[in-house]
């Protein structure tokens, strides 16, 4: 079996002009570190479930991405985080939403799944469950980063709610980019036993209403895995992904219409999402190890690694531009 992991660190209006060379290096190094963790597990014969858990854990630990440390601010200046995970072998799933004190929401989602009584826990109940499971809690200040704070202050000043992440670098230079950026992190994997898994985690969208829940913790919307079709993790304007059940829809198109993964992804990301104003993308892997990473935004932080193979990362939209050929870069 061709074990493989793919990751994303969020989609958005990420152009070459937005990132300095140093920032691009930082993002690529972070993606490489995340890939290494998941790839290592797969190479040692570990499960897809463990590989996506480790990858999303590492993404949550990295302040560059909108999940865990580095999460965006709500309208009230607080942080509320969502995460989910799904096992394609058994269809077991776990998720947490609106948590404010968990260092790694993805570990809580995994515990919910393993506990087996429920699929989704929210707010204080989710936090109490995670504390009882021995997971690490943090003070609210833990999630703070200057970049997200500046992004939130800017959103407040301009009175624009729903500001999406990955705009901090460009806000000063291109204020019109506000609202065109989105985040979330995720991973999908196929292991040597032929099992698929997906995991997704996010801080949501900047200046969101307190209590708002996006697609990321909703099984079928921002995360889905089924050995019969594919493992999918989404990033983008959550409300549109919820309305389409985007992650599930990729697998459904494969199961019911017999489509290949690439065709199913194309329909969801390039046709169905734009039709309702949906911006973003997804990463997906099928049971044969085919990986697809479509997005309808300007860019998406992403990477892919096969067991025993090279690691590669990319950020921008592929195009006919002269530099496109060098975009998929060995990490
Ligand atoms: N896609 C992440 C969110 O909307 O919360």
Short mmCIF file of C-alpha atoms and ligand atoms in Angstrom, two decimals:
data_model
loop_
_atom_site.label_atom_id
_atom_site.label_comp_id
_atom_site.label_asym_id
_atom_site.label_seq_id
_atom_site.Cartn_x
_atom_site.Cartn_y
_atom_site.Cartn_z
CA UNK A 1 0.00 0.00 0.00
CA UNK A 2 1.23 3.43 -0.98
CA UNK A 3 1.06 5.19 2.40
CA UNK A 4 0.79 8.96 2.06
CA UNK A 5 -0.06 12.07 4.08
CA UNK A 6 -1.27 15.45 2.84
CA UNK A 7 -1.65 18.58 4.98
CA UNK A 8 -3.03 22.09 4.70
CA UNK A 9 -2.46 25.21 6.73
CA UNK A 10 -5.40 27.18 5.35
CA UNK A 11 -6.49 28.70 2.08
CA UNK A 12 -6.86 32.37 1.24
CA UNK A 13 -5.68 35.32 -0.77
CA UNK A 14 -2.08 34.33 -0.43
CA UNK A 15 -0.04 35.75 -3.28
CA UNK A 16 3.70 36.03 -3.76
CA UNK A 17 3.36 39.76 -3.09
CA UNK A 18 1.85 39.05 0.34
CA UNK A 19 4.77 37.06 1.67
CA UNK A 20 8.36 38.19 1.98
CA UNK A 21 11.05 35.64 1.18
CA UNK A 22 11.64 35.19 4.91
CA UNK A 23 7.94 34.63 5.61
CA UNK A 24 7.71 32.10 2.79
CA UNK A 25 10.72 30.28 4.22
CA UNK A 26 9.07 30.19 7.65
CA UNK A 27 5.83 28.77 6.28
CA UNK A 28 7.60 26.15 4.21
CA UNK A 29 9.77 25.11 7.16
CA UNK A 30 6.68 24.79 9.34
CA UNK A 31 4.88 22.67 6.73
CA UNK A 32 7.99 20.51 6.37
CA UNK A 33 8.09 19.94 10.15
CA UNK A 34 4.43 18.91 10.11
CA UNK A 35 4.93 16.55 7.16
CA UNK A 36 7.94 14.95 8.85
CA UNK A 37 5.84 14.03 11.87
CA UNK A 38 3.07 12.36 9.87
CA UNK A 39 5.39 10.74 7.36
CA UNK A 40 7.54 9.24 10.12
CA UNK A 41 4.52 7.55 11.66
CA UNK A 42 3.45 6.09 8.31
CA UNK A 43 6.99 4.88 7.56
CA UNK A 44 7.09 3.02 10.87
CA UNK A 45 3.87 1.24 9.92
CA UNK A 46 1.70 3.50 12.08
CA UNK A 47 -1.94 4.23 11.38
CA UNK A 48 -3.40 6.99 9.25
CA UNK A 49 -5.28 8.06 12.37
CA UNK A 50 -2.06 8.57 14.32
CA UNK A 51 -0.43 10.33 11.35
CA UNK A 52 -3.21 12.92 10.97
CA UNK A 53 -3.40 13.42 14.75
CA UNK A 54 0.33 14.16 14.91
CA UNK A 55 0.24 16.44 11.88
CA UNK A 56 -2.67 18.53 13.18
CA UNK A 57 -1.11 18.60 16.66
CA UNK A 58 2.02 20.12 15.12
CA UNK A 59 -0.05 22.62 13.13
CA UNK A 60 -1.87 23.65 16.33
CA UNK A 61 1.49 24.18 18.05
CA UNK A 62 2.72 26.49 15.27
CA UNK A 63 1.72 30.16 15.74
CA UNK A 64 1.72 30.78 11.97
CA UNK A 65 -1.53 28.92 11.48
CA UNK A 66 -5.08 29.59 12.64
CA UNK A 67 -5.46 26.68 15.08
CA UNK A 68 -4.24 26.24 18.64
CA UNK A 69 -1.62 28.92 19.31
CA UNK A 70 -2.14 31.59 16.67
CA UNK A 71 -5.92 31.21 16.57
CA UNK A 72 -7.92 34.24 15.44
CA UNK A 73 -9.93 36.49 17.79
CA UNK A 74 -13.70 36.56 18.22
CA UNK A 75 -15.60 39.86 18.16
CA UNK A 76 -15.21 39.93 21.96
CA UNK A 77 -11.45 39.56 21.74
CA UNK A 78 -11.50 35.96 22.93
CA UNK A 79 -10.58 32.66 21.29
CA UNK A 80 -12.92 29.76 20.53
CA UNK A 81 -11.49 26.71 18.86
CA UNK A 82 -12.99 23.79 16.92
CA UNK A 83 -11.53 20.44 15.83
CA UNK A 84 -12.58 17.04 14.49
CA UNK A 85 -11.15 13.69 13.47
CA UNK A 86 -12.53 10.67 11.60
CA UNK A 87 -11.39 7.09 11.08
CA UNK A 88 -12.23 5.86 7.57
CA UNK A 89 -12.03 2.21 8.59
CA UNK A 90 -14.78 2.25 11.22
CA UNK A 91 -16.45 5.63 10.56
CA UNK A 92 -15.70 6.47 14.18
CA UNK A 93 -15.48 10.22 14.66
CA UNK A 94 -14.91 12.79 17.40
CA UNK A 95 -15.09 16.57 17.60
CA UNK A 96 -15.03 19.54 19.95
CA UNK A 97 -16.33 23.05 19.33
CA UNK A 98 -16.12 26.43 21.05
CA UNK A 99 -13.36 25.39 23.43
CA UNK A 100 -11.40 28.19 25.10
CA UNK A 101 -8.83 26.55 27.32
CA UNK A 102 -7.51 23.45 25.54
CA UNK A 103 -3.99 23.63 24.21
CA UNK A 104 -4.67 21.04 21.51
CA UNK A 105 -8.31 20.68 20.48
CA UNK A 106 -7.40 17.86 18.08
CA UNK A 107 -6.32 15.68 21.02
CA UNK A 108 -9.68 16.32 22.67
CA UNK A 109 -11.48 15.39 19.45
CA UNK A 110 -9.48 12.16 19.32
CA UNK A 111 -10.44 11.35 22.93
CA UNK A 112 -14.11 11.99 22.16
CA UNK A 113 -13.83 9.54 19.27
CA UNK A 114 -12.05 6.90 21.35
CA UNK A 115 -14.53 7.30 24.20
CA UNK A 116 -17.24 6.40 21.71
CA UNK A 117 -20.32 7.67 23.52
CA UNK A 118 -20.63 10.88 21.54
CA UNK A 119 -19.30 12.49 18.37
CA UNK A 120 -19.37 16.22 19.21
CA UNK A 121 -18.87 17.96 22.56
CA UNK A 122 -19.01 21.75 22.88
CA UNK A 123 -17.92 24.50 25.27
CA UNK A 124 -17.55 23.82 28.96
CA UNK A 125 -18.63 20.20 28.61
CA UNK A 126 -15.92 19.55 26.05
CA UNK A 127 -13.35 21.24 28.27
CA UNK A 128 -14.38 19.24 31.35
CA UNK A 129 -14.21 16.04 29.30
CA UNK A 130 -10.72 16.90 28.08
CA UNK A 131 -9.52 17.85 31.58
CA UNK A 132 -10.81 14.52 32.92
CA UNK A 133 -8.90 12.80 30.11
CA UNK A 134 -5.72 14.50 31.34
CA UNK A 135 -5.29 16.85 28.39
CA UNK A 136 -3.40 20.10 28.84
CA UNK A 137 -5.31 23.31 29.52
CA UNK A 138 -3.97 26.82 28.99
CA UNK A 139 -4.81 30.37 30.06
CA UNK A 140 -6.58 32.46 27.40
CA UNK A 141 -3.39 34.42 26.73
CA UNK A 142 -1.72 31.29 25.38
CA UNK A 143 -3.39 31.66 21.98
CA UNK A 144 -2.32 35.30 21.53
CA UNK A 145 -0.12 36.36 18.64
CA UNK A 146 0.62 39.93 17.60
CA UNK A 147 -0.36 39.21 13.99
CA UNK A 148 -3.83 37.92 14.87
CA UNK A 149 -4.34 40.74 17.36
CA UNK A 150 -3.51 43.35 14.71
CA UNK A 151 -5.82 41.59 12.29
CA UNK A 152 -8.69 41.67 14.79
CA UNK A 153 -8.10 45.33 15.71
CA UNK A 154 -8.16 46.21 12.04
CA UNK A 155 -11.41 44.31 11.55
CA UNK A 156 -12.98 46.11 14.51
CA UNK A 157 -11.80 49.49 13.27
CA UNK A 158 -13.21 48.87 9.83
CA UNK A 159 -16.38 47.34 11.18
CA UNK A 160 -16.06 44.27 9.05
CA UNK A 161 -17.05 41.08 10.74
CA UNK A 162 -16.19 37.69 9.37
CA UNK A 163 -12.63 38.61 8.53
CA UNK A 164 -10.76 35.48 7.65
CA UNK A 165 -7.25 34.61 8.62
CA UNK A 166 -3.96 34.58 6.69
CA UNK A 167 -4.30 38.24 5.97
CA UNK A 168 -2.09 39.66 8.67
CA UNK A 169 0.95 40.03 6.47
CA UNK A 170 -0.94 41.71 3.70
CA UNK A 171 -3.33 43.91 5.62
CA UNK A 172 -1.03 46.85 5.78
CA UNK A 173 -0.16 46.66 2.11
CA UNK A 174 -3.48 45.55 0.72
CA UNK A 175 -6.38 46.44 2.98
CA UNK A 176 -8.80 45.46 0.23
CA UNK A 177 -7.73 41.87 0.89
CA UNK A 178 -9.76 41.90 4.10
CA UNK A 179 -12.44 39.27 3.96
CA UNK A 180 -10.76 37.33 1.22
CA UNK A 181 -8.64 35.15 3.46
CA UNK A 182 -9.40 32.06 5.37
CA UNK A 183 -7.69 29.53 7.55
CA UNK A 184 -7.97 26.23 9.32
CA UNK A 185 -5.47 23.38 9.36
CA UNK A 186 -5.91 19.77 8.44
CA UNK A 187 -4.43 16.45 7.41
CA UNK A 188 -5.54 13.38 5.48
CA UNK A 189 -3.67 10.09 5.24
CA UNK A 190 -3.68 6.58 3.85
CA UNK A 191 -1.68 4.02 5.84
CA UNK A 192 0.06 0.79 4.83
CA UNK A 193 -2.97 -1.21 6.01
CA UNK A 194 -5.17 0.63 3.51
CA UNK A 195 -7.00 2.74 6.07
CA UNK A 196 -7.90 6.39 5.58
CA UNK A 197 -8.22 9.15 8.20
CA UNK A 198 -8.87 12.90 8.26
CA UNK A 199 -8.44 15.62 10.90
CA UNK A 200 -9.25 19.34 10.92
CA UNK A 201 -8.70 22.15 13.47
CA UNK A 202 -9.33 25.90 13.48
CA UNK A 203 -9.75 29.11 15.41
CA UNK A 204 -12.56 29.98 12.99
CA UNK A 205 -12.79 33.39 11.36
CA UNK A 206 -11.55 36.72 12.71
CA UNK A 207 -14.14 38.82 14.53
CA UNK A 208 -16.67 35.99 14.49
CA UNK A 209 -19.66 36.15 16.82
CA UNK A 210 -19.10 34.51 20.17
CA UNK A 211 -20.57 31.03 19.92
CA UNK A 212 -20.19 30.77 16.14
CA UNK A 213 -19.24 27.29 14.96
CA UNK A 214 -17.83 26.71 11.49
CA UNK A 215 -17.47 23.62 9.34
CA UNK A 216 -14.29 22.29 10.93
CA UNK A 217 -15.82 20.35 13.85
CA UNK A 218 -18.84 19.19 11.84
CA UNK A 219 -18.34 15.69 10.50
CA UNK A 220 -19.27 15.71 6.82
CA UNK A 221 -18.79 19.47 6.44
CA UNK A 222 -15.12 20.20 7.22
CA UNK A 223 -13.87 16.67 7.82
CA UNK A 224 -14.79 13.21 6.58
CA UNK A 225 -13.12 9.83 6.04
CA UNK A 226 -14.47 6.59 4.63
CA UNK A 227 -12.31 3.74 3.34
CA UNK A 228 -14.89 3.23 0.58
CA UNK A 229 -14.21 6.65 -0.92
CA UNK A 230 -11.79 9.22 0.51
CA UNK A 231 -10.48 11.20 3.47
CA UNK A 232 -11.15 14.94 3.19
CA UNK A 233 -10.20 18.03 5.25
CA UNK A 234 -11.56 21.45 4.24
CA UNK A 235 -10.51 25.08 4.67
CA UNK A 236 -12.49 28.14 3.74
CA UNK A 237 -15.65 30.08 4.42
CA UNK A 238 -17.15 27.63 6.89
CA UNK A 239 -20.79 28.51 6.45
CA UNK A 240 -20.71 27.52 2.77
CA UNK A 241 -18.91 24.26 3.49
CA UNK A 242 -21.59 23.47 6.07
CA UNK A 243 -24.41 24.18 3.63
CA UNK A 244 -22.87 21.83 1.06
CA UNK A 245 -21.61 19.15 3.46
CA UNK A 246 -18.51 19.62 1.34
CA UNK A 247 -16.24 16.92 2.79
CA UNK A 248 -18.96 14.27 2.66
CA UNK A 249 -20.02 15.41 -0.80
CA UNK A 250 -16.61 14.50 -2.26
CA UNK A 251 -17.01 10.91 -1.03
CA UNK A 252 -20.67 10.78 -2.03
CA UNK A 253 -19.87 11.81 -5.59
CA UNK A 254 -17.32 9.00 -5.71
CA UNK A 255 -19.63 6.39 -4.18
CA UNK A 256 -22.89 7.24 -5.93
CA UNK A 257 -21.66 8.56 -9.26
CA UNK A 258 -18.50 6.49 -9.54
CA UNK A 259 -16.35 9.58 -10.03
CA UNK A 260 -12.59 9.61 -9.59
CA UNK A 261 -11.30 11.63 -6.62
CA UNK A 262 -10.05 14.48 -8.82
CA UNK A 263 -13.40 14.84 -10.59
CA UNK A 264 -15.35 14.79 -7.31
CA UNK A 265 -13.04 17.43 -5.82
CA UNK A 266 -13.32 19.59 -8.93
CA UNK A 267 -17.12 19.59 -8.77
CA UNK A 268 -17.24 20.49 -5.09
CA UNK A 269 -14.48 23.12 -5.00
CA UNK A 270 -14.68 24.66 -8.45
CA UNK A 271 -18.41 24.40 -9.16
CA UNK A 272 -20.64 23.84 -6.13
CA UNK A 273 -18.80 26.08 -3.63
CA UNK A 274 -18.41 29.11 -5.94
CA UNK A 275 -22.09 28.81 -6.86
CA UNK A 276 -23.00 29.77 -3.27
CA UNK A 277 -20.12 32.17 -2.72
CA UNK A 278 -17.84 29.62 -1.09
CA UNK A 279 -14.13 30.38 -1.00
CA UNK A 280 -11.40 27.95 -0.02
CA UNK A 281 -10.23 24.47 -0.74
CA UNK A 282 -9.68 21.00 0.58
CA UNK A 283 -7.16 18.20 0.69
CA UNK A 284 -8.21 14.64 -0.08
CA UNK A 285 -6.73 11.17 -0.50
CA UNK A 286 -8.46 8.04 -1.78
CA UNK A 287 -7.92 4.36 -1.00
CA UNK A 288 -5.39 4.05 -3.86
CA UNK A 289 -3.28 6.89 -2.45
CA UNK A 290 -4.30 9.50 -5.02
CA UNK A 291 -3.95 12.97 -3.48
CA UNK A 292 -5.92 16.05 -4.60
CA UNK A 293 -5.60 19.58 -3.18
CA UNK A 294 -7.95 21.87 -5.10
CA UNK A 295 -8.72 25.44 -4.01
CA UNK A 296 -10.63 28.32 -5.56
CA UNK A 297 -8.78 31.00 -3.59
CA UNK A 298 -5.47 32.59 -4.50
CA UNK A 299 -3.43 30.20 -2.46
CA UNK A 300 -3.41 27.42 0.09
CA UNK A 301 -0.60 26.37 2.40
CA UNK A 302 -0.18 22.69 1.64
CA UNK A 303 2.17 19.74 1.53
CA UNK A 304 2.39 16.06 0.69
CA UNK A 305 4.71 13.19 1.61
CA UNK A 306 4.69 9.50 0.71
CA UNK A 307 6.23 6.91 3.02
CA UNK A 308 9.84 6.60 1.92
CA UNK A 309 9.41 9.48 -0.51
CA UNK A 310 10.27 13.14 -0.78
CA UNK A 311 8.29 15.84 1.02
CA UNK A 312 6.92 18.73 -1.01
CA UNK A 313 5.23 21.97 -0.03
CA UNK A 314 3.36 24.64 -1.97
CA UNK A 315 1.56 27.89 -1.21
CA UNK A 316 0.41 29.68 -4.34
CA UNK A 317 -2.03 28.91 -7.10
CA UNK A 318 -0.50 26.92 -9.98
CA UNK A 319 -0.51 29.03 -13.12
CA UNK A 320 1.24 29.47 -16.40
CA UNK A 321 3.44 32.12 -14.80
CA UNK A 322 7.15 31.48 -15.23
CA UNK A 323 7.69 30.60 -11.57
CA UNK A 324 4.87 28.05 -11.49
CA UNK A 325 7.15 25.18 -12.39
CA UNK A 326 9.18 25.67 -9.25
CA UNK A 327 6.17 25.98 -6.97
CA UNK A 328 6.00 22.36 -5.81
CA UNK A 329 9.25 22.35 -4.02
CA UNK A 330 10.97 19.45 -2.31
CA UNK A 331 10.94 20.38 1.37
N1 LIG B 1 -13.33 26.90 7.79
C1 LIG B 1 -13.16 27.31 9.11
C2 LIG B 1 -14.26 28.08 9.65
O1 LIG B 1 -15.04 28.65 8.89
O2 LIG B 1 -14.38 28.16 10.84
#
